[in-house]
PDB file of C-alpha atoms in Angstrom:
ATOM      1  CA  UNK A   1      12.687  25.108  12.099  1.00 60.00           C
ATOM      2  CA  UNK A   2      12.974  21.284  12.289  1.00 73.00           C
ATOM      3  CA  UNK A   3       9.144  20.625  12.946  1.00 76.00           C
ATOM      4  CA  UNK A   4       8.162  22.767  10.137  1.00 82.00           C
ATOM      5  CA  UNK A   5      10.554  21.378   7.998  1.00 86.00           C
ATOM      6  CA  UNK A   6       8.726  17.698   8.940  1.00 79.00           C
ATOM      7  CA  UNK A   7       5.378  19.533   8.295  1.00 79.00           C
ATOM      8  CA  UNK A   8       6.431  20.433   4.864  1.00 87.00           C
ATOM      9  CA  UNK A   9       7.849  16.847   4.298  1.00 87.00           C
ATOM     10  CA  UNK A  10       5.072  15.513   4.812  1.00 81.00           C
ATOM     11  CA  UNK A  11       2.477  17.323   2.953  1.00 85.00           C
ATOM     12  CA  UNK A  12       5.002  17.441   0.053  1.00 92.00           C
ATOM     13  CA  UNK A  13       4.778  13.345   0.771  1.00 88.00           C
ATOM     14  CA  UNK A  14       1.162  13.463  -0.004  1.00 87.00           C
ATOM     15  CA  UNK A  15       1.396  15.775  -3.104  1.00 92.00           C
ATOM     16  CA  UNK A  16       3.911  13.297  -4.675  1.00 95.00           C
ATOM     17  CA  UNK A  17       1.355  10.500  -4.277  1.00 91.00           C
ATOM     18  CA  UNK A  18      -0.987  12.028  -5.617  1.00 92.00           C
ATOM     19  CA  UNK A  19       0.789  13.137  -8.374  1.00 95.00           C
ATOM     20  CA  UNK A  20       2.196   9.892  -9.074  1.00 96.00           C
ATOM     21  CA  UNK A  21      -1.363   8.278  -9.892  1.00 94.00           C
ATOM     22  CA  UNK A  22      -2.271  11.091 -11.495  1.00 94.00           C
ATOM     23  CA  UNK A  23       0.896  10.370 -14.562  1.00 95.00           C
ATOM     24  CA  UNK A  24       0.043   6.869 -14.100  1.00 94.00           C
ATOM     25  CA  UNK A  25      -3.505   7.379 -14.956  1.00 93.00           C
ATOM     26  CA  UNK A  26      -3.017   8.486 -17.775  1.00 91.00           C
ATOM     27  CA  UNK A  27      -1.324   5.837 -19.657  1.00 93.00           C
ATOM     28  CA  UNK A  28      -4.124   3.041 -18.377  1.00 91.00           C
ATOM     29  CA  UNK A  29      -6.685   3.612 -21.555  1.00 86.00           C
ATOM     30  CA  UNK A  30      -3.809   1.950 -22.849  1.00 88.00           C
ATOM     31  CA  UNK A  31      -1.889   0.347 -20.865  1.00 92.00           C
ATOM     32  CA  UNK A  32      -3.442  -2.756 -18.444  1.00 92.00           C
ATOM     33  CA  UNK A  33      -3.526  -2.461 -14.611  1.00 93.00           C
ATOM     34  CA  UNK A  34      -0.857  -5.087 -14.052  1.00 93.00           C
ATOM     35  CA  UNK A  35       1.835  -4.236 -16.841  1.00 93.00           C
ATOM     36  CA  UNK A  36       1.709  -0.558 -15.997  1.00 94.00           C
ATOM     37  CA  UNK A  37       2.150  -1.768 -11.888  1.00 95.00           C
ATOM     38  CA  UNK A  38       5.047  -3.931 -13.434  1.00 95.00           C
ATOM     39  CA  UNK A  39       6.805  -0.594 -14.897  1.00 95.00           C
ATOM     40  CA  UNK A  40       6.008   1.607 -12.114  1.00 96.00           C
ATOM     41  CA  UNK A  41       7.900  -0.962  -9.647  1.00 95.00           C
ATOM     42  CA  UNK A  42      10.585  -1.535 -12.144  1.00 95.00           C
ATOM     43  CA  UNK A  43      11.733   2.413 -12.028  1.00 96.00           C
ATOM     44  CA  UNK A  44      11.461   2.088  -8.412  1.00 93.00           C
ATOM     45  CA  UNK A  45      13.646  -0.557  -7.668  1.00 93.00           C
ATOM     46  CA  UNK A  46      16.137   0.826  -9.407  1.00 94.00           C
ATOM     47  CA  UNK A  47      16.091   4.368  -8.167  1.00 93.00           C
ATOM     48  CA  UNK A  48      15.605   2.861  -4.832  1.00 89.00           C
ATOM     49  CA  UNK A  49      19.095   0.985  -5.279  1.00 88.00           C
ATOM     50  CA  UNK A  50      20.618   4.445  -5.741  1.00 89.00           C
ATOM     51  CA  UNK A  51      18.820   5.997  -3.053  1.00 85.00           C
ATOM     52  CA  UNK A  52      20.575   3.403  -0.527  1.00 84.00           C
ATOM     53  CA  UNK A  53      23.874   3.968  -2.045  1.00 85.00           C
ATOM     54  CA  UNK A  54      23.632   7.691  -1.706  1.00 84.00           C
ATOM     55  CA  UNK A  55      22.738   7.465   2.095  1.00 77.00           C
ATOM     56  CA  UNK A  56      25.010   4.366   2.326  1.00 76.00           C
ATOM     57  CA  UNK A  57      22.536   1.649   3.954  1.00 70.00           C
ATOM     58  CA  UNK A  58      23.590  -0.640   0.660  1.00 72.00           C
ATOM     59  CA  UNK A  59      26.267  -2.770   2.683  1.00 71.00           C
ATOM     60  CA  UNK A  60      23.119  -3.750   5.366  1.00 72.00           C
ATOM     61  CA  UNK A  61      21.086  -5.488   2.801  1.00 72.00           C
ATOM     62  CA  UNK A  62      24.115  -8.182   3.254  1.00 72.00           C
ATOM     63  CA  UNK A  63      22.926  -8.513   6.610  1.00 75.00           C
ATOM     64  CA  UNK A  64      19.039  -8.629   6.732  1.00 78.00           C
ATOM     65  CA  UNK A  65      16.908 -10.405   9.614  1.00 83.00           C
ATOM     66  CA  UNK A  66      15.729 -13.272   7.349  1.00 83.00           C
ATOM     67  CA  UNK A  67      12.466 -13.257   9.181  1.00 86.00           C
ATOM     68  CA  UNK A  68      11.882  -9.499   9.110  1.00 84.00           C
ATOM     69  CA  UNK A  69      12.383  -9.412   5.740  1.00 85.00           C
ATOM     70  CA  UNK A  70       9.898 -12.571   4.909  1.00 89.00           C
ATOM     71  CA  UNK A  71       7.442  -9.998   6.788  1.00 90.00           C
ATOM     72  CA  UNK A  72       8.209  -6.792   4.265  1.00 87.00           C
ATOM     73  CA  UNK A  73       8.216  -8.560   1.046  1.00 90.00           C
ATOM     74  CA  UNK A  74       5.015 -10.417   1.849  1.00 92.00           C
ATOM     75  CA  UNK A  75       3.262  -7.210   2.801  1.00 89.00           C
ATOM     76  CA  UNK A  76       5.186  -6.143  -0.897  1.00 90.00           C
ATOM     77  CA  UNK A  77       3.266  -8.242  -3.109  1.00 94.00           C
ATOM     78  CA  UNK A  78       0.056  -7.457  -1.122  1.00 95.00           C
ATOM     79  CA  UNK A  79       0.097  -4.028  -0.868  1.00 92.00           C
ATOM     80  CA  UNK A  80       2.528  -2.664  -3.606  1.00 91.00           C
ATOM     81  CA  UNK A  81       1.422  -5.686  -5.860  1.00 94.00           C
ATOM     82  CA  UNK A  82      -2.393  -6.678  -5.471  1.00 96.00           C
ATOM     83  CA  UNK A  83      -3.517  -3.147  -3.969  1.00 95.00           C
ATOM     84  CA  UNK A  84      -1.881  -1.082  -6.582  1.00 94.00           C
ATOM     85  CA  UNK A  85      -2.822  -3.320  -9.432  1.00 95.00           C
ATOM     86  CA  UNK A  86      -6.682  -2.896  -8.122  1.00 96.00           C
ATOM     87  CA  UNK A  87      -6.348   0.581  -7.674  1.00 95.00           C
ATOM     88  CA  UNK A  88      -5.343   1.383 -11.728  1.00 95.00           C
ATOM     89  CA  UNK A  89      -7.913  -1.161 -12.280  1.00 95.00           C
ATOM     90  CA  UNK A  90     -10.482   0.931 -10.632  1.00 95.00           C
ATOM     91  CA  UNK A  91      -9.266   4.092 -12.212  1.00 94.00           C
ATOM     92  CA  UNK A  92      -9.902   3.131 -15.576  1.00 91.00           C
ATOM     93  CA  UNK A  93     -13.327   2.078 -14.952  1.00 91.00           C
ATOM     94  CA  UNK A  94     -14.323   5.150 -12.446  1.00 90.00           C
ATOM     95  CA  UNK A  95     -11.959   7.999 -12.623  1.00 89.00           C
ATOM     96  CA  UNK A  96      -9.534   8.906 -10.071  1.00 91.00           C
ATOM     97  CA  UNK A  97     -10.787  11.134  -7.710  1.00 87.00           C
ATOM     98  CA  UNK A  98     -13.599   8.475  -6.430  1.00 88.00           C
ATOM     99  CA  UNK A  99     -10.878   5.429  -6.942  1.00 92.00           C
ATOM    100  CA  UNK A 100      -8.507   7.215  -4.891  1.00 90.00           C
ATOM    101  CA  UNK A 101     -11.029   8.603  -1.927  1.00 87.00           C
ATOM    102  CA  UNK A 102     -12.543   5.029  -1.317  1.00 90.00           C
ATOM    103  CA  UNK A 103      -8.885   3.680  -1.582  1.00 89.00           C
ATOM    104  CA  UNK A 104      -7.299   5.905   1.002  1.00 83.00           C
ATOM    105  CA  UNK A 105     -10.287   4.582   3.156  1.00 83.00           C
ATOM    106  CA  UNK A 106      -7.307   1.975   4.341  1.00 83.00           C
ATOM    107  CA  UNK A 107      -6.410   3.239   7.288  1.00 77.00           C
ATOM    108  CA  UNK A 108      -9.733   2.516   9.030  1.00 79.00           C
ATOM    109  CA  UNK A 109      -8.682  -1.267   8.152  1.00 82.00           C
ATOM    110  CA  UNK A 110      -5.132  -0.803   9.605  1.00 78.00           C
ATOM    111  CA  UNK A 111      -6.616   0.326  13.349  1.00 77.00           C
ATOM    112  CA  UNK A 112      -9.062  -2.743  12.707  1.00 80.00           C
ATOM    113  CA  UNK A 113      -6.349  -4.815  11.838  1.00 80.00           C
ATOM    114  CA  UNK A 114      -3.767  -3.368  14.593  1.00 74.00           C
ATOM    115  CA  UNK A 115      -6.380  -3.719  17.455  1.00 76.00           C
ATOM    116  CA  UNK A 116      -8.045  -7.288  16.520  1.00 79.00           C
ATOM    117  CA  UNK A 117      -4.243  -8.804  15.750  1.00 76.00           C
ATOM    118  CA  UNK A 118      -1.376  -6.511  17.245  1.00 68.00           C
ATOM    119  CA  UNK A 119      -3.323  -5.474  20.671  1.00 71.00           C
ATOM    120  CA  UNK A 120      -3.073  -1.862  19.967  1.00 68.00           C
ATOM    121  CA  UNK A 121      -5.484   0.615  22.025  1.00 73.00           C
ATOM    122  CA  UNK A 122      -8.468   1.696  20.541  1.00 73.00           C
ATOM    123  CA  UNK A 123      -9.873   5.500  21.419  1.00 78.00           C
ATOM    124  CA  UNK A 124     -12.968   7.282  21.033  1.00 81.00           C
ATOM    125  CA  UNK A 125     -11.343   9.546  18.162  1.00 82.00           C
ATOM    126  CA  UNK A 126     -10.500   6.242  16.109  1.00 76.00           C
ATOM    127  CA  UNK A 127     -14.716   5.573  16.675  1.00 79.00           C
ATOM    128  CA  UNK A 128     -15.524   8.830  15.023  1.00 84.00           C
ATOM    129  CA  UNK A 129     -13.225   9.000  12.858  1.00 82.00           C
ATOM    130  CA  UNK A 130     -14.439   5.031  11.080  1.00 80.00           C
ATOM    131  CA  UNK A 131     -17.984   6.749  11.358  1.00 82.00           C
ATOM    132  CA  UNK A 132     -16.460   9.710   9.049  1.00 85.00           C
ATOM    133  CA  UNK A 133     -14.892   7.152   6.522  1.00 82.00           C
ATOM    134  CA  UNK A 134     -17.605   4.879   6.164  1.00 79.00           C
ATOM    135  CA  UNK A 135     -19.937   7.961   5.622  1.00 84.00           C
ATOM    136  CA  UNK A 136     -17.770   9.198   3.209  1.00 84.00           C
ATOM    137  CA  UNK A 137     -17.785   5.885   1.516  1.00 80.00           C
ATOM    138  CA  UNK A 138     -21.277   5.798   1.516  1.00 78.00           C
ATOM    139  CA  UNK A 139     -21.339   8.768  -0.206  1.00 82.00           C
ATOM    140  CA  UNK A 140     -19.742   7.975  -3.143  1.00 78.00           C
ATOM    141  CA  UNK A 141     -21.277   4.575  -3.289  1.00 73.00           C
ATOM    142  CA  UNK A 142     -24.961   6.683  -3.834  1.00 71.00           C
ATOM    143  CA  UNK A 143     -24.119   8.709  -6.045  1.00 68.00           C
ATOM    144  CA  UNK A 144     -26.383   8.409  -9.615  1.00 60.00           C
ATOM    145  CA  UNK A 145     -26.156  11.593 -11.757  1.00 55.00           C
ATOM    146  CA  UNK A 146     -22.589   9.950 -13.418  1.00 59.00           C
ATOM    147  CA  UNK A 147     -21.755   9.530 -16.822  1.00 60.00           C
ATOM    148  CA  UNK A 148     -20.658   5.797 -16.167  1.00 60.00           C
ATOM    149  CA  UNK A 149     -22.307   2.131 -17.069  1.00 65.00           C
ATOM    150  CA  UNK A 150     -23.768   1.087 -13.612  1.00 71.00           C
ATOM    151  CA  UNK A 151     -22.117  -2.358 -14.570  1.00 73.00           C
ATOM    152  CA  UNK A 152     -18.423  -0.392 -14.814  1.00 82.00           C
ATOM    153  CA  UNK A 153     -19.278   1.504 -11.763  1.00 84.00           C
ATOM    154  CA  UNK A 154     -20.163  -0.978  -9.516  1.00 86.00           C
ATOM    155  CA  UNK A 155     -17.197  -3.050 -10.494  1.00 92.00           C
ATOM    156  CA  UNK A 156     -15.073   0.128 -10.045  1.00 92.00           C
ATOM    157  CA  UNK A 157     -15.960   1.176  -6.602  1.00 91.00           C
ATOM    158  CA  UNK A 158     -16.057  -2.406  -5.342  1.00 94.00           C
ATOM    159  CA  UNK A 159     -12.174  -2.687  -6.427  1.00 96.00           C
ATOM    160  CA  UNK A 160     -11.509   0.508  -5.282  1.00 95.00           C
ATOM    161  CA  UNK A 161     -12.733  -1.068  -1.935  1.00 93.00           C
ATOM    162  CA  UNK A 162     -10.807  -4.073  -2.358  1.00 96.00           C
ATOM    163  CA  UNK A 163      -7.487  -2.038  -2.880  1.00 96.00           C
ATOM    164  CA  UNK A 164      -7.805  -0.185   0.523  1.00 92.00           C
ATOM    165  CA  UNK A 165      -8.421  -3.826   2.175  1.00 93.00           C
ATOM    166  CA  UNK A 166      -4.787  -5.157   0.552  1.00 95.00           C
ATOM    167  CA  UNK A 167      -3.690  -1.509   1.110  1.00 91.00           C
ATOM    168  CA  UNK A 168      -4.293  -2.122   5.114  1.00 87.00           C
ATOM    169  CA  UNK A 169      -3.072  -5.797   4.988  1.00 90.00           C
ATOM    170  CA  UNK A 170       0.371  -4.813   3.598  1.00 87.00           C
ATOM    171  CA  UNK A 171       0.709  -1.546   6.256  1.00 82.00           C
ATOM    172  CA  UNK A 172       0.119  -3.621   8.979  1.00 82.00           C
ATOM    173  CA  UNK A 173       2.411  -6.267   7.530  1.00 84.00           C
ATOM    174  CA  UNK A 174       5.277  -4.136   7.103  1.00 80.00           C
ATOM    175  CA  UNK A 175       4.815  -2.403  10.614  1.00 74.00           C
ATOM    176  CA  UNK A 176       5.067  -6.228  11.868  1.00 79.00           C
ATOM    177  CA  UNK A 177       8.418  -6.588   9.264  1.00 80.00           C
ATOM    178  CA  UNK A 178       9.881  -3.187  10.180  1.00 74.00           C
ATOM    179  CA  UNK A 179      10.841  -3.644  13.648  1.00 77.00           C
ATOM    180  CA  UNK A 180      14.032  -5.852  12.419  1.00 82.00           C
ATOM    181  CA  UNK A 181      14.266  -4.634   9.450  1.00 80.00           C
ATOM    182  CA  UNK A 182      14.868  -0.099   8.329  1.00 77.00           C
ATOM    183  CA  UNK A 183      12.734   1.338   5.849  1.00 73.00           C
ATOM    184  CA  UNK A 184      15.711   1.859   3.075  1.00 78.00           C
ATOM    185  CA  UNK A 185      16.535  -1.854   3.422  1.00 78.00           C
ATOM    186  CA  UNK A 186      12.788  -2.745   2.904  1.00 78.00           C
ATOM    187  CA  UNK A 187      11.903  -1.080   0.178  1.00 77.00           C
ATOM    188  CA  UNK A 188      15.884  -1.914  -1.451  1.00 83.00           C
ATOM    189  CA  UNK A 189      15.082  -5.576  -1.078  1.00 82.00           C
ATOM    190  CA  UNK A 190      11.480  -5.864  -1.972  1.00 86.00           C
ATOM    191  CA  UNK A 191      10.587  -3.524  -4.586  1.00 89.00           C
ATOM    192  CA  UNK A 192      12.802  -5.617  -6.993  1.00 91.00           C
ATOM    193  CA  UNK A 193      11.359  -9.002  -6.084  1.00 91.00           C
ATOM    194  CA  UNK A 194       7.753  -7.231  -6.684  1.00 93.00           C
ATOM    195  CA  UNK A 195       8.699  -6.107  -9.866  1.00 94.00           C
ATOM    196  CA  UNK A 196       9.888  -9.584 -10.854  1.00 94.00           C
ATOM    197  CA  UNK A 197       6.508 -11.121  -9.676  1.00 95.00           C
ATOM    198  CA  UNK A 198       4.555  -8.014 -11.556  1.00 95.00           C
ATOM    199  CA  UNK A 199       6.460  -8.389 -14.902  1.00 93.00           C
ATOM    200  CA  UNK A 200       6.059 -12.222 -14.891  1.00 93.00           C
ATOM    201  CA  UNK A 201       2.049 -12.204 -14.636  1.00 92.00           C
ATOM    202  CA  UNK A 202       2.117  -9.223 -16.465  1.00 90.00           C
ATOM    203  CA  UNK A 203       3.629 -11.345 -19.433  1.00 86.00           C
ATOM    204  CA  UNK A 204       1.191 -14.519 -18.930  1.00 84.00           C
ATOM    205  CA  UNK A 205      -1.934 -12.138 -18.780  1.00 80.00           C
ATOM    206  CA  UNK A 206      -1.278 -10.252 -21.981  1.00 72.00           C
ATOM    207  CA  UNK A 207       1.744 -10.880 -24.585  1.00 61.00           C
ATOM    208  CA  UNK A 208       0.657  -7.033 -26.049  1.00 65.00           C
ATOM    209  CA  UNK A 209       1.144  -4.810 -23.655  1.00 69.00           C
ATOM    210  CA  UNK A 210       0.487  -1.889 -25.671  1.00 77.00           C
ATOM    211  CA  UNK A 211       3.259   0.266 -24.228  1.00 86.00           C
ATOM    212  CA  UNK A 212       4.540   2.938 -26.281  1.00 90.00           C
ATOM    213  CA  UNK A 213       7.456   5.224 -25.179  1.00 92.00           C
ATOM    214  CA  UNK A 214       5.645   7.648 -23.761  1.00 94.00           C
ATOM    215  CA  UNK A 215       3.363   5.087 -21.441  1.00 94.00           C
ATOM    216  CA  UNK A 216       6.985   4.222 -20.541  1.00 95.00           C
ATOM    217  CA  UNK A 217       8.510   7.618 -19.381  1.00 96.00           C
ATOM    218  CA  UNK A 218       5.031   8.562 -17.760  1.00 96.00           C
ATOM    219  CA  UNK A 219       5.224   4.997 -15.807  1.00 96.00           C
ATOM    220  CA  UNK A 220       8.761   5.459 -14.619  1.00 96.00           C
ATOM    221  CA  UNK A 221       8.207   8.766 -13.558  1.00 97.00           C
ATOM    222  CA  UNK A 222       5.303   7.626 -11.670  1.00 96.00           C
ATOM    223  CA  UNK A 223       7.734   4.851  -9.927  1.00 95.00           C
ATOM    224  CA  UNK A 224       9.618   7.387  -8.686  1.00 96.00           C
ATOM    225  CA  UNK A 225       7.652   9.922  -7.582  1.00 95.00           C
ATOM    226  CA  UNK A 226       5.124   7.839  -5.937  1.00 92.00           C
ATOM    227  CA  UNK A 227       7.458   4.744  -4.098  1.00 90.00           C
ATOM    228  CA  UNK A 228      10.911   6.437  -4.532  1.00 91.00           C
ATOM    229  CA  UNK A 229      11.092  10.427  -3.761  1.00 92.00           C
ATOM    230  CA  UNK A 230       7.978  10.215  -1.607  1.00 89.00           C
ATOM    231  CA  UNK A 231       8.748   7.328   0.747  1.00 82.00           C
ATOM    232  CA  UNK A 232      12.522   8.811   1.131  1.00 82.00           C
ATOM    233  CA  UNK A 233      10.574  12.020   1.719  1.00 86.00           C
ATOM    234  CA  UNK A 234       8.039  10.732   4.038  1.00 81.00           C
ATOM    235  CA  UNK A 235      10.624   9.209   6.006  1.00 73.00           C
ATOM    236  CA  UNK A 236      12.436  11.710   6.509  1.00 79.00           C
ATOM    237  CA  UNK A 237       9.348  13.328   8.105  1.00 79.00           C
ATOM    238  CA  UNK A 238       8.677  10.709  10.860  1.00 68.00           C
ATOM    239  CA  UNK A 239      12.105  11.222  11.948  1.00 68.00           C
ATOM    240  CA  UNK A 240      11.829  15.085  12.619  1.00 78.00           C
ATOM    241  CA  UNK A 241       8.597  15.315  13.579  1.00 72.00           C
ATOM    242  CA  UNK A 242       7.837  11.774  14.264  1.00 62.00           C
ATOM    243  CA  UNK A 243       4.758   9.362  12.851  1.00 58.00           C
ATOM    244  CA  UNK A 244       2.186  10.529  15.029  1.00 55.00           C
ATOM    245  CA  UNK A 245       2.347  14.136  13.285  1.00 64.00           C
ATOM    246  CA  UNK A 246       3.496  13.485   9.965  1.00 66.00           C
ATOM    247  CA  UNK A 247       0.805  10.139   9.008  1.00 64.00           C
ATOM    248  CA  UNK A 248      -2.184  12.872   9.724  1.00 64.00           C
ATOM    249  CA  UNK A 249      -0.476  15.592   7.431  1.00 69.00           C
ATOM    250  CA  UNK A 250       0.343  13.024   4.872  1.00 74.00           C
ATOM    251  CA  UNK A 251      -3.794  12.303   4.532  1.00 74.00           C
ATOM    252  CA  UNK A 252      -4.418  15.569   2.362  1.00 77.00           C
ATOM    253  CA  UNK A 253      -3.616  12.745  -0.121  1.00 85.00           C
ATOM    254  CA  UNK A 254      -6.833  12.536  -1.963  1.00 85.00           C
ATOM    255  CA  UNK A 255      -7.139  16.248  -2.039  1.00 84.00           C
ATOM    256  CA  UNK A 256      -4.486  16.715  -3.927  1.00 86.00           C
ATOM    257  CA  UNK A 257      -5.624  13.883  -6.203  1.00 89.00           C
ATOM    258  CA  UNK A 258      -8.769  15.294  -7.017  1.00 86.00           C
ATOM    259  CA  UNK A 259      -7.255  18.664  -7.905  1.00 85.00           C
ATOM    260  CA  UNK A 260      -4.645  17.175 -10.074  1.00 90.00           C
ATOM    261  CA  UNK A 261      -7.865  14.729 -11.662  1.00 90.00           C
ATOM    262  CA  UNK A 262     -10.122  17.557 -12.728  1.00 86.00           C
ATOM    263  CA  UNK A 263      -6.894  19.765 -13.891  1.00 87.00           C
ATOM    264  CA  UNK A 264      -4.803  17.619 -15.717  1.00 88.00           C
ATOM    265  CA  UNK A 265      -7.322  14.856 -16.723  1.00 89.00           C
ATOM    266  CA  UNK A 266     -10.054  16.571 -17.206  1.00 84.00           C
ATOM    267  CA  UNK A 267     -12.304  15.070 -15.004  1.00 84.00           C
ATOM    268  CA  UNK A 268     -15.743  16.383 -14.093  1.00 80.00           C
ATOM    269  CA  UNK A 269     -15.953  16.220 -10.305  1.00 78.00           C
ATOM    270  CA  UNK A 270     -19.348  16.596  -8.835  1.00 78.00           C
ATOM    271  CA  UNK A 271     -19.889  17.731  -5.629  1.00 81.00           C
ATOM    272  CA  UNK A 272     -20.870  14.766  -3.708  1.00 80.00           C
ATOM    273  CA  UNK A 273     -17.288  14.022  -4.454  1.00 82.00           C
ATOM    274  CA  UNK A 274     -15.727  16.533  -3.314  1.00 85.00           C
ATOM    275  CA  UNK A 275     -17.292  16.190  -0.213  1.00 86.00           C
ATOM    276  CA  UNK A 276     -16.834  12.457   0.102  1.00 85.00           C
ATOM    277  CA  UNK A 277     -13.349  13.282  -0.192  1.00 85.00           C
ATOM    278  CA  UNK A 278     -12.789  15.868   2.222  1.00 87.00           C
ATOM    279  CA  UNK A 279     -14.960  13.727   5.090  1.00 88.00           C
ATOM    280  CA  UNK A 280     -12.680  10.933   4.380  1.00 84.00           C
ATOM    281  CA  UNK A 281     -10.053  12.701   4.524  1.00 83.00           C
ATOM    282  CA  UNK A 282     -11.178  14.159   8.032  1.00 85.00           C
ATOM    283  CA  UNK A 283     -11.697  10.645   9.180  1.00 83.00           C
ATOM    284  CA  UNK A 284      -8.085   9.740   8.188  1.00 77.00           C
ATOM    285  CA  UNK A 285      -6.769  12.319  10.046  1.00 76.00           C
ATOM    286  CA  UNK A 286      -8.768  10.611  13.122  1.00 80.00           C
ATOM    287  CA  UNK A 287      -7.583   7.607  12.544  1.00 71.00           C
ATOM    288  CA  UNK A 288      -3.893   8.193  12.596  1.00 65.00           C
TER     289      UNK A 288
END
């Protein structure tokens, strides 16, 4: 019962993160990149604070490796901060599902990462599967029959591209950060510094913000779905069935996303897409 019970955490992980970009993308016709990052991180620190009273790691924050720490909220601003901000950048300018496959391209830049700088073993399935996620890349990158300006989709799917880079930076970061430091107590500690940092430059890049109540509830409940309920979630996954099993599950990510795109925003997914999606998804699961 307890290993399917991490299965199901896990894939419920992925749902939730794909669901949380799905409610965010729809306020960013609106909203910019950076303010509705600001919100999102805002609702998370908050319902993060509550989520380490309830399970009582609040009293540890008092006693944080300095060092560790340094490590997690670093890997914060990169990942949370500048990867997230690119990622609703690219979404406005290409849609979702194709944002969202070339973004979750990232861990093919954490085993790069993790070999070149943390020694880690490199196998023949982590070959194939970088072969599977660059081809799946590549896909999307030829596609021509779109409805987009070439201009607006060349900017998007380089951003999109940039976002799994800062995406990969910030994992391997906070795998660095976390061996001093517990998940609850990193994400308790950072994700209000972040929002701090986010709300600032949100503030010197645009004075209107344009966000209207309902941007505001669809923002916050983006917060915690995606950083809150499905990192508690997720966690509790590696610890029944541990992170070799759970990461792997937790890649149906994009799948999800593309559902939720072409259901609840309407988008017109071609199938070149769809199969990007699935071979990067394949090559995720190789990776892990």
């Amino acid at each position: 019962m307890t290993p399917l019970l991490g299965e199901l955490f896990s894939i419920i992980a992925a749902f939730l993160w794909a669901g949380s970009t799905i409610v965010a993308a729809k306020t960013l016709r609106k909203v910019s990149p950076l303010t509705a990052n600001a919100v999102r991180t805002s609702s998370a620190s908050i319902s993060m604070f509550l989520v380490s009273l309830v399970m009582g790691a609040f009293p540890d924050l008092f006693s944080l490796d300095l060092y560790g720490s340094l490590i997690v909220i670093g890997a914060a601003l990169i990942g949370f901060g500048l990867g997230d901000t690119c990622l609703y950048w690219s979404i406005g300018l290409i849609g979702v599902s194709r944002s969202y496959t070339i973004g979750y391209s990232y861990p093919f830049f954490v085993m790069a990462l993790a070999t070149l700088l943390l020694g880690e073993s490199l196998l023949l399935k982590h070959l194939v599967g970088s072969v599977l996620v660059f081809a799946g890349i590549a896909i999307v990158f030829a596609e021509r029959n779109v409805k987009l300006e070439q201009a607006n989709r060349r900017k998007g799917l380089m951003i999109a591209f940039a976002a799994a880079v800062l995406w990969s930076i910030g994992t391997t970061l906070v795998a660095a950060g976390l061996r001093t430091v517990s998940i609850i107590q990193a994400n308790t500690a950072r994700f209000p510094l972040l929002s701090l940092v986010l709300i600032t430059a949100s503030r010197l890049q645009s004075k209107n913000s344009n966000l209207d109540r309902r941007a505001l509830i669809l923002l916050i409940l983006s917060g915690i779905l995606g950083m809150t309920l499905a990192g508690v979630v997720f966690l509790f996954s590696i610890q029944l069935i541990g992170a070799s099993r759970a990461a792997p599950l937790s890649s149906s990510s994009p799948v999800w996303a593309a559902v939720m795109s072409s259901m609840f925003l309407k988008e017109k997914i071609s199938l070149r897409v769809i199969t990007s999606t699935l071979i990067v998804v394949a090559g995720t699961y190789l990776l892990m």
